[in-house]
Amino acid sequence: MPGGITESGEPYSPFVGLVYMFNLIVGTGALTMPKAFASAGWVVSISLISFLGFMSYMTTTFVIEAMASTNAQLRWKRREQEEVHDSDSTSEYSDDDVVVRGRSELETKPILSVQRSGGHVDHFDIVERVEMGQMASMFFNKVGVNMFYICIIVYLYGDMAIYAAAVPISLMEMACGNHSCSAGSVKYNDTDPCWGSVTRKDAYRVFLSVFTLFLGPFTFFNAQKTKYLQILTSLMRWIAFTMMIILALIRIGKDSGKGHPTVASFSGVPNLFGVCVYSFMCQHSLPSLVTPISDKKRVGTLVLVDYSLILVFYVLLSFTAIFCFDSTLLHDMYTLNFTDNCDVLNIPILRYFLGLFPVFTISTNFPIIAVTLRNNWKTLFYRDGGTYPWVVDRIVFPLITLVPPIIVAFFTNNLESLVGITGAYAGTGIQYIVPACLVYYSRRHLEPTVGRDAINKHRSPFRHTFWVGFVLVWAVSCLMFVTANIILTDTKK
């Protein structure tokens, strides 16, 4: 939950941190990227994804700087309280004026002087895990805090809707698809039969109901992903993605690829933008990822390397896909292209593994996202000193968490649109607007306390205020462009 201050967790090495960040970012969004690439054209796609990767890297450094600033401010407040307590304990024989003057001087005393008098303590060390919600409450006003929680809630709703649609789609395709070696050139409609009079759309809704019955109850309890489950799902993800890239390269190498992608098609840009933003999302989870890293001296380099590797991976996955398969036959969930085409993969067990791969990995994430969303709802309406009635706490909040995304998934299974809209709107807020505002206001709050001479060792390379303004202008422009495109597209229809 992006809400409060917790222990940093079990420490791990920078390399493990790099792997964790890679695994967090590369998820469901990557599976929808090939179709988005095909729709926008390969030149436009590689240009846009490179720029959006750079923008996401920039705002990631903003969040890390804000985390360090928050740790410094928390240490300063703690030191301030300790010194006030010491002052109170020794002021038994002092005049009230001396005590008041001592407190006044303490409040304006820069943190740099505390560092000099207290040894070599670096107040900007990131040792306490401070989630984005806590940073927002420290640096934003009440309206800003509420806007942050609304943004994260909308994003998590989109996340849950995407997961709730992705699993039934995969199950429906495996149950209803024609897995003969001649099915690769067949494009099915929702009204096509699956089992007798049961259509594919009906089968999808049946699997959605089963998915809800099995995983929905976890929303009413607490759930967390264990270390071993994370290792297992990460291993499956690496095997699946590596298989898809290699199989597509083999087919292209044999000069039997069916893809002839366009160079540029600007009608596909808005959706590609949303997919790319969603696929680079990690800012909301950075406190959980960065804080446990044992040696943070090179955390900036680690993040840069991670983003570079992810960009190369996304480009490789999408390019091999659009040149291997006919663009008109690309599925929303890229794994499904390997389940009905024996020219690419003719080993049945591996075809079923790729087809069911999203079912296993996404199903383990769904309860975690649901609990996180439920807790954010509680935080949004929480008032100091108040408690929720049992019915509200255990029934109402879980229901308002679970029901809306299931309803969305019930009426649409268009994964590309779900990912695009979630990334374009809520994703823009979480990835661009919130980090830019956090770093700007954290700098303003800390300058009177730390002084101009104090150096934040985790300061973003994009330290000039120009970059904050650039991110905000870019975010607003993108929102306007995507909204205008949706309106114009609907008008044409």
XYZ file of C-alpha atoms in Angstrom:
493
model
C 0.000 0.000 0.000
C 1.404 3.445 -0.906
C 0.413 4.737 2.505
C 2.787 4.827 5.452
C 6.196 4.310 6.973
C 7.347 0.743 7.529
C 10.543 -1.141 8.102
C 12.758 -1.455 5.061
C 12.431 -5.245 4.931
C 15.077 -7.920 4.481
C 18.075 -6.329 2.712
C 19.354 -7.585 -0.624
C 22.201 -6.767 -2.998
C 22.028 -4.162 -5.803
C 21.959 -6.982 -8.385
C 18.914 -8.568 -6.734
C 17.324 -5.110 -6.660
C 17.928 -4.798 -10.397
C 16.239 -8.166 -11.010
C 13.270 -7.264 -8.807
C 12.762 -3.964 -10.626
C 12.973 -5.690 -14.005
C 10.395 -8.272 -12.930
C 8.063 -5.594 -11.559
C 8.089 -3.481 -14.722
C 7.947 -6.298 -17.272
C 4.447 -7.703 -16.799
C 1.071 -7.791 -18.516
C 1.758 -4.580 -20.437
C 4.579 -6.271 -22.335
C 2.176 -8.908 -23.672
C -0.076 -6.220 -25.192
C 2.782 -4.224 -26.696
C 3.286 -6.186 -29.971
C -0.238 -5.419 -31.188
C 0.158 -1.759 -30.204
C 3.473 -1.662 -32.139
C 1.783 -3.116 -35.217
C -1.021 -0.535 -35.022
C 1.299 2.494 -34.788
C 4.047 1.389 -37.214
C 7.554 0.338 -36.323
C 9.352 3.693 -36.774
C 6.786 5.613 -34.736
C 6.752 2.860 -32.120
C 10.491 2.715 -31.530
C 10.700 6.521 -31.361
C 7.834 6.827 -28.902
C 8.849 3.945 -26.643
C 12.428 5.269 -26.443
C 11.215 8.723 -25.441
C 8.682 7.375 -22.945
C 11.343 5.114 -21.446
C 13.531 8.194 -20.936
C 10.637 10.097 -19.335
C 9.863 7.210 -17.002
C 13.536 6.972 -16.009
C 13.554 10.690 -15.226
C 10.510 10.507 -12.955
C 11.942 7.412 -11.266
C 14.975 9.500 -10.251
C 12.519 12.142 -8.995
C 10.842 9.617 -6.697
C 14.186 8.339 -5.358
C 15.278 11.913 -4.593
C 11.956 12.548 -2.824
C 12.442 9.347 -0.800
C 15.872 10.562 0.357
C 14.453 14.006 1.192
C 11.636 12.419 3.181
C 14.115 10.308 5.164
C 16.137 13.449 5.909
C 13.075 15.337 7.090
C 11.955 12.448 9.293
C 15.418 12.272 10.897
C 15.421 16.011 11.459
C 12.005 15.906 13.139
C 13.122 12.989 15.311
C 16.322 14.805 16.300
C 14.306 17.932 16.967
C 11.961 16.054 19.290
C 14.904 14.455 21.122
C 16.611 17.802 21.672
C 13.386 19.436 22.809
C 12.895 16.552 25.240
C 16.461 16.975 26.517
C 15.916 20.713 26.822
C 12.712 20.151 28.790
C 14.405 17.696 31.116
C 17.228 20.152 31.937
C 15.072 23.280 32.138
C 13.722 22.567 35.608
C 15.793 25.446 37.040
C 15.687 27.688 33.919
C 13.499 30.648 33.105
C 10.605 30.125 30.712
C 12.138 32.658 28.348
C 15.271 30.534 28.018
C 13.228 27.446 27.187
C 11.143 29.255 24.586
C 14.208 30.830 23.033
C 15.950 27.427 22.928
C 13.025 25.878 21.100
C 12.828 28.756 18.666
C 16.514 28.438 17.833
C 16.132 24.669 17.416
C 13.320 25.025 14.879
C 15.444 27.202 12.604
C 18.708 25.332 13.086
C 19.801 23.819 9.759
C 20.221 20.085 9.558
C 23.772 20.544 8.243
C 24.886 21.782 11.675
C 23.406 18.666 13.230
C 25.463 16.554 10.831
C 28.641 18.384 11.779
C 28.032 18.152 15.514
C 26.749 14.599 15.449
C 29.443 12.822 13.439
C 29.291 11.549 9.883
C 25.608 10.668 9.783
C 24.143 11.143 6.311
C 20.561 12.232 6.828
C 19.747 11.493 3.197
C 20.322 7.750 3.586
C 17.217 5.825 2.485
C 16.739 3.448 5.426
C 13.029 3.888 6.193
C 10.495 2.731 3.636
C 8.230 5.712 3.106
C 5.454 4.977 0.639
C 4.196 7.512 -1.883
C 1.056 8.234 0.137
C 3.122 9.255 3.160
C 5.335 11.470 1.006
C 2.229 13.076 -0.478
C 0.845 13.765 3.015
C 4.146 15.402 4.017
C 4.586 17.638 0.981
C 1.081 18.192 -0.482
C -1.900 20.026 0.937
C -5.164 18.217 1.677
C -6.465 18.597 -1.886
C -3.192 17.269 -3.294
C -3.251 14.251 -0.983
C -6.828 13.401 -1.956
C -5.990 13.787 -5.652
C -3.046 11.435 -5.208
C -5.205 8.741 -3.624
C -7.910 9.130 -6.257
C -5.251 8.739 -8.959
C -3.720 5.614 -7.415
C -7.173 4.127 -6.838
C -8.194 4.669 -10.476
C -4.908 3.132 -11.624
C -5.377 0.079 -9.389
C -8.955 -0.315 -10.633
C -7.587 -0.369 -14.178
C -4.931 -2.874 -13.109
C -7.546 -5.185 -11.626
C -9.787 -4.898 -14.698
C -6.836 -5.811 -16.938
C -5.989 -8.832 -14.774
C -9.646 -9.868 -14.516
C -9.922 -9.855 -18.325
C -6.514 -11.361 -19.147
C -6.982 -14.636 -17.260
C -10.455 -15.502 -18.698
C -9.250 -14.557 -22.201
C -6.354 -16.997 -21.945
C -8.593 -19.746 -20.546
C -11.246 -19.109 -23.191
C -8.700 -19.245 -26.017
C -7.256 -22.481 -24.696
C -10.685 -24.052 -24.238
C -12.348 -22.761 -27.402
C -9.462 -22.278 -29.805
C -8.737 -24.622 -32.668
C -5.275 -25.912 -31.787
C -4.730 -27.736 -35.035
C -1.740 -26.752 -37.128
C -3.944 -24.972 -39.655
C -5.512 -22.509 -37.203
C -2.816 -19.844 -37.289
C -4.548 -17.852 -40.012
C -8.014 -17.986 -38.429
C -9.417 -14.942 -36.667
C -12.326 -15.685 -34.340
C -15.237 -13.480 -33.284
C -16.927 -13.384 -29.884
C -20.112 -14.789 -31.423
C -18.377 -17.891 -32.810
C -19.382 -21.143 -31.062
C -17.174 -22.595 -28.360
C -19.100 -25.607 -26.997
C -22.246 -26.284 -28.994
C -24.592 -23.340 -28.467
C -22.194 -21.648 -26.035
C -20.398 -18.773 -27.779
C -16.841 -17.680 -27.103
C -18.152 -14.593 -25.309
C -20.310 -16.783 -23.061
C -17.314 -19.000 -22.312
C -15.234 -15.906 -21.460
C -17.883 -14.807 -18.947
C -18.045 -18.287 -17.439
C -14.282 -18.240 -16.874
C -14.544 -14.689 -15.489
C -17.128 -15.936 -12.977
C -14.871 -18.828 -11.966
C -11.914 -16.435 -11.663
C -13.986 -14.135 -9.403
C -15.216 -16.986 -7.211
C -11.710 -18.349 -6.660
C -9.715 -15.107 -6.252
C -12.371 -12.599 -5.192
C -12.538 -13.814 -1.549
C -8.883 -12.823 -1.061
C -10.056 -9.190 -1.202
C -11.741 -9.713 2.184
C -8.488 -10.818 3.833
C -4.829 -9.871 3.783
C -2.586 -11.438 1.162
C 1.076 -11.142 0.315
C 3.290 -12.710 -2.272
C 5.879 -14.966 -0.648
C 9.505 -14.969 -1.693
C 9.295 -18.461 -3.203
C 6.112 -17.677 -5.134
C 7.824 -14.573 -6.508
C 10.820 -16.650 -7.601
C 8.532 -19.198 -9.289
C 6.494 -16.608 -11.207
C 9.673 -14.729 -12.194
C 11.191 -17.956 -13.531
C 8.045 -18.700 -15.557
C 8.055 -15.163 -16.939
C 11.672 -15.391 -18.093
C 11.136 -18.797 -19.690
C 7.997 -17.650 -21.524
C 9.413 -14.371 -22.840
C 12.688 -15.977 -23.889
C 10.807 -18.743 -25.719
C 8.629 -16.254 -27.618
C 11.584 -14.140 -28.733
C 13.663 -17.155 -29.838
C 10.768 -18.848 -31.653
C 9.918 -15.643 -33.530
C 13.582 -15.104 -34.465
C 13.834 -18.685 -35.771
C 10.793 -18.184 -38.005
C 12.104 -14.839 -39.285
C 15.535 -16.408 -39.837
C 13.944 -19.065 -42.033
C 12.443 -16.263 -44.129
C 8.941 -17.514 -43.355
C 7.734 -14.562 -41.294
C 4.254 -13.321 -42.187
C 4.558 -9.794 -40.818
C 4.750 -6.723 -43.051
C 4.280 -3.866 -40.568
C 3.700 -0.289 -41.661
C 6.357 2.337 -41.059
C 4.005 4.819 -39.393
C 0.307 4.981 -38.574
C -0.515 7.889 -36.280
C -4.007 6.568 -35.533
C -2.383 3.932 -33.313
C -0.239 6.416 -31.372
C -2.697 7.237 -28.524
C -3.148 3.588 -27.620
C 0.577 2.892 -27.956
C 1.222 5.810 -25.592
C -1.056 4.290 -22.939
C 0.436 0.821 -23.369
C 4.004 2.161 -23.076
C 3.229 4.250 -19.977
C 1.597 1.220 -18.363
C 4.516 -1.015 -19.367
C 7.131 1.266 -17.759
C 5.200 1.722 -14.525
C 7.148 1.159 -11.306
C 7.103 4.546 -9.545
C 4.398 3.565 -7.043
C 6.457 0.556 -5.884
C 9.900 2.188 -5.725
C 9.941 2.554 -1.910
C 9.485 -1.211 -1.537
C 12.155 -1.915 -4.172
C 14.874 0.618 -3.375
C 14.808 0.809 0.432
C 15.975 -2.806 1.103
C 18.988 -2.492 -1.254
C 22.036 -2.900 0.982
C 24.412 -0.642 -0.947
C 22.666 2.374 -2.458
C 25.763 4.228 -3.640
C 25.101 3.219 -7.246
C 21.312 3.073 -7.153
C 21.117 5.732 -9.890
C 23.309 3.635 -12.184
C 21.257 0.543 -11.329
C 18.029 2.268 -12.386
C 19.607 3.487 -15.642
C 20.866 -0.017 -16.482
C 17.439 -1.492 -15.669
C 15.588 0.921 -17.934
C 18.081 0.367 -20.750
C 17.678 -3.412 -20.517
C 13.892 -3.146 -20.386
C 13.811 -0.854 -23.420
C 15.956 -3.312 -25.408
C 13.773 -6.189 -24.235
C 10.513 -4.461 -25.227
C 11.860 -3.506 -28.650
C 13.174 -7.041 -29.256
C 9.907 -8.684 -28.167
C 7.707 -6.345 -30.237
C 9.883 -6.255 -33.367
C 10.179 -10.020 -33.566
C 6.403 -10.250 -33.111
C 5.378 -7.780 -35.838
C 7.739 -9.341 -38.392
C 6.898 -12.928 -37.432
C 3.091 -12.703 -37.449
C 0.561 -11.053 -39.703
C -0.394 -7.796 -37.956
C -4.105 -8.457 -38.459
C -3.807 -11.770 -36.590
C -1.905 -10.508 -33.552
C -3.816 -11.196 -30.327
C -4.252 -8.666 -27.528
C -2.382 -11.211 -25.394
C 0.717 -12.012 -27.446
C 1.221 -15.468 -25.883
C -1.932 -16.690 -27.652
C -0.281 -16.348 -31.067
C 1.865 -19.381 -30.200
C -1.030 -21.635 -29.208
C -2.662 -22.079 -32.622
C 0.256 -21.918 -35.063
C 2.392 -25.013 -35.532
C 4.651 -23.226 -38.006
C 6.103 -21.381 -35.008
C 5.723 -24.002 -32.275
C 4.681 -27.591 -32.941
C 5.208 -29.051 -29.459
C 1.740 -29.269 -27.828
C 2.892 -29.068 -24.209
C 4.888 -25.880 -24.877
C 1.952 -24.327 -26.714
C -0.253 -24.962 -23.688
C 2.457 -23.604 -21.379
C 2.583 -20.292 -23.272
C -1.186 -20.127 -23.504
C -1.649 -20.656 -19.773
C 1.416 -18.690 -18.642
C -0.583 -15.465 -17.985
C -3.119 -17.446 -15.941
C -0.536 -18.522 -13.364
C 1.438 -15.280 -13.111
C -1.521 -12.877 -13.147
C -3.571 -14.965 -10.715
C -0.842 -14.641 -8.085
C -0.770 -10.834 -8.497
C -4.524 -10.186 -8.463
C -5.074 -10.657 -4.686
C -2.091 -8.388 -3.911
C -3.450 -5.590 -6.104
C -6.931 -6.043 -4.616
C -5.691 -5.756 -1.019
C -3.583 -2.708 -1.941
C -6.605 -1.002 -3.520
C -8.808 -1.843 -0.523
C -6.253 -0.334 1.867
C -5.997 2.830 -0.215
C -9.774 3.257 -0.023
C -9.512 2.988 3.752
C -6.722 5.551 3.865
C -8.609 8.007 1.668
C -11.579 8.132 4.070
C -9.591 7.726 7.279
C -9.871 10.456 9.919
C -7.541 10.772 12.903
C -8.876 8.917 15.897
C -11.676 7.280 13.943
C -12.394 3.616 13.335
C -14.613 1.932 10.780
C -17.601 -0.198 11.776
C -17.028 -3.928 11.190
C -19.477 -4.047 8.266
C -17.797 -1.124 6.522
C -14.287 -2.409 7.188
C -14.818 -6.073 6.307
C -17.672 -5.956 3.786
C -18.162 -2.538 2.166
C -14.526 -1.733 1.350
C -13.780 -5.182 -0.130
C -16.954 -5.025 -2.230
C -16.255 -1.545 -3.678
C -12.775 -2.859 -4.448
C -13.824 -6.049 -6.220
C -17.119 -5.298 -7.975
C -16.249 -2.378 -10.364
C -13.292 -4.054 -12.174
C -15.227 -7.306 -12.517
C -18.140 -5.394 -14.089
C -15.747 -3.685 -16.520
C -14.176 -7.035 -17.429
C -17.661 -8.541 -17.862
C -18.613 -6.022 -20.547
C -15.288 -5.753 -22.381
C -12.385 -8.091 -22.980
C -10.436 -5.659 -25.150
C -7.124 -5.823 -23.317
C -5.360 -3.380 -25.609
C -7.927 -0.665 -24.855
C -7.979 -1.412 -21.124
C -4.199 -1.153 -20.897
C -4.144 1.939 -23.128
C -6.790 3.851 -21.159
C -5.358 2.880 -17.760
C -1.870 3.933 -18.816
C -2.940 7.104 -20.613
C -4.985 8.552 -17.733
C -4.215 7.139 -14.280
C -0.766 6.004 -15.455
C 0.130 9.535 -16.537
C -0.773 10.814 -13.087
C 1.250 8.184 -11.208
C 4.232 8.128 -13.578
C 4.581 11.831 -14.436
C 2.499 14.281 -12.394
C 2.914 12.825 -8.883
C 6.733 12.298 -9.078
C 7.269 15.794 -10.536
C 5.164 17.407 -7.798
C 6.812 15.285 -5.081
C 10.350 16.281 -6.029
C 9.418 19.950 -6.474
C 7.684 20.320 -3.114
C 10.231 18.154 -1.265
C 12.950 20.552 -2.410
C 10.917 23.543 -1.271
C 10.152 22.002 2.120
C 13.716 20.918 2.820
C 15.679 24.000 1.797
C 14.826 26.006 4.974
C 15.721 22.953 7.070
C 18.844 21.536 5.424
C 20.238 24.772 4.052
C 21.633 25.360 0.590
C 24.957 23.649 1.322
C 23.528 20.232 2.164
C 23.875 17.714 -0.670
C 21.338 14.990 -1.304
C 23.478 12.132 -2.619
C 20.382 10.650 -4.265
C 19.573 13.887 -6.059
C 18.178 13.393 -9.557
C 20.509 14.169 -12.488
C 17.590 16.280 -13.746
C 17.856 18.683 -10.838
C 16.939 21.868 -12.663
C 13.366 23.082 -12.190
C 13.021 23.126 -15.979
C 12.733 19.332 -16.005
C 9.897 19.357 -13.483
C 8.010 21.847 -15.643
C 8.812 19.854 -18.776
C 7.343 16.651 -17.270
C 4.169 18.442 -16.179
C 3.671 20.126 -19.565
C 4.313 16.816 -21.326
C 1.791 15.011 -19.093
C -0.956 17.588 -19.625
C -0.304 17.678 -23.379
C -0.543 13.886 -23.597
C -3.801 13.818 -21.660
C -5.284 16.452 -23.991
C -4.062 14.605 -27.094
C -5.396 11.210 -25.989
C -8.752 12.670 -24.947
C -9.128 14.589 -28.223
C -8.303 11.445 -30.207
C -10.904 9.385 -28.318
C -13.566 12.061 -28.923
C -12.715 12.381 -32.615
C -12.684 8.614 -33.067
C -16.086 8.243 -31.401
C -17.460 11.112 -33.536
C -16.371 9.366 -36.742
C -18.134 6.193 -35.664
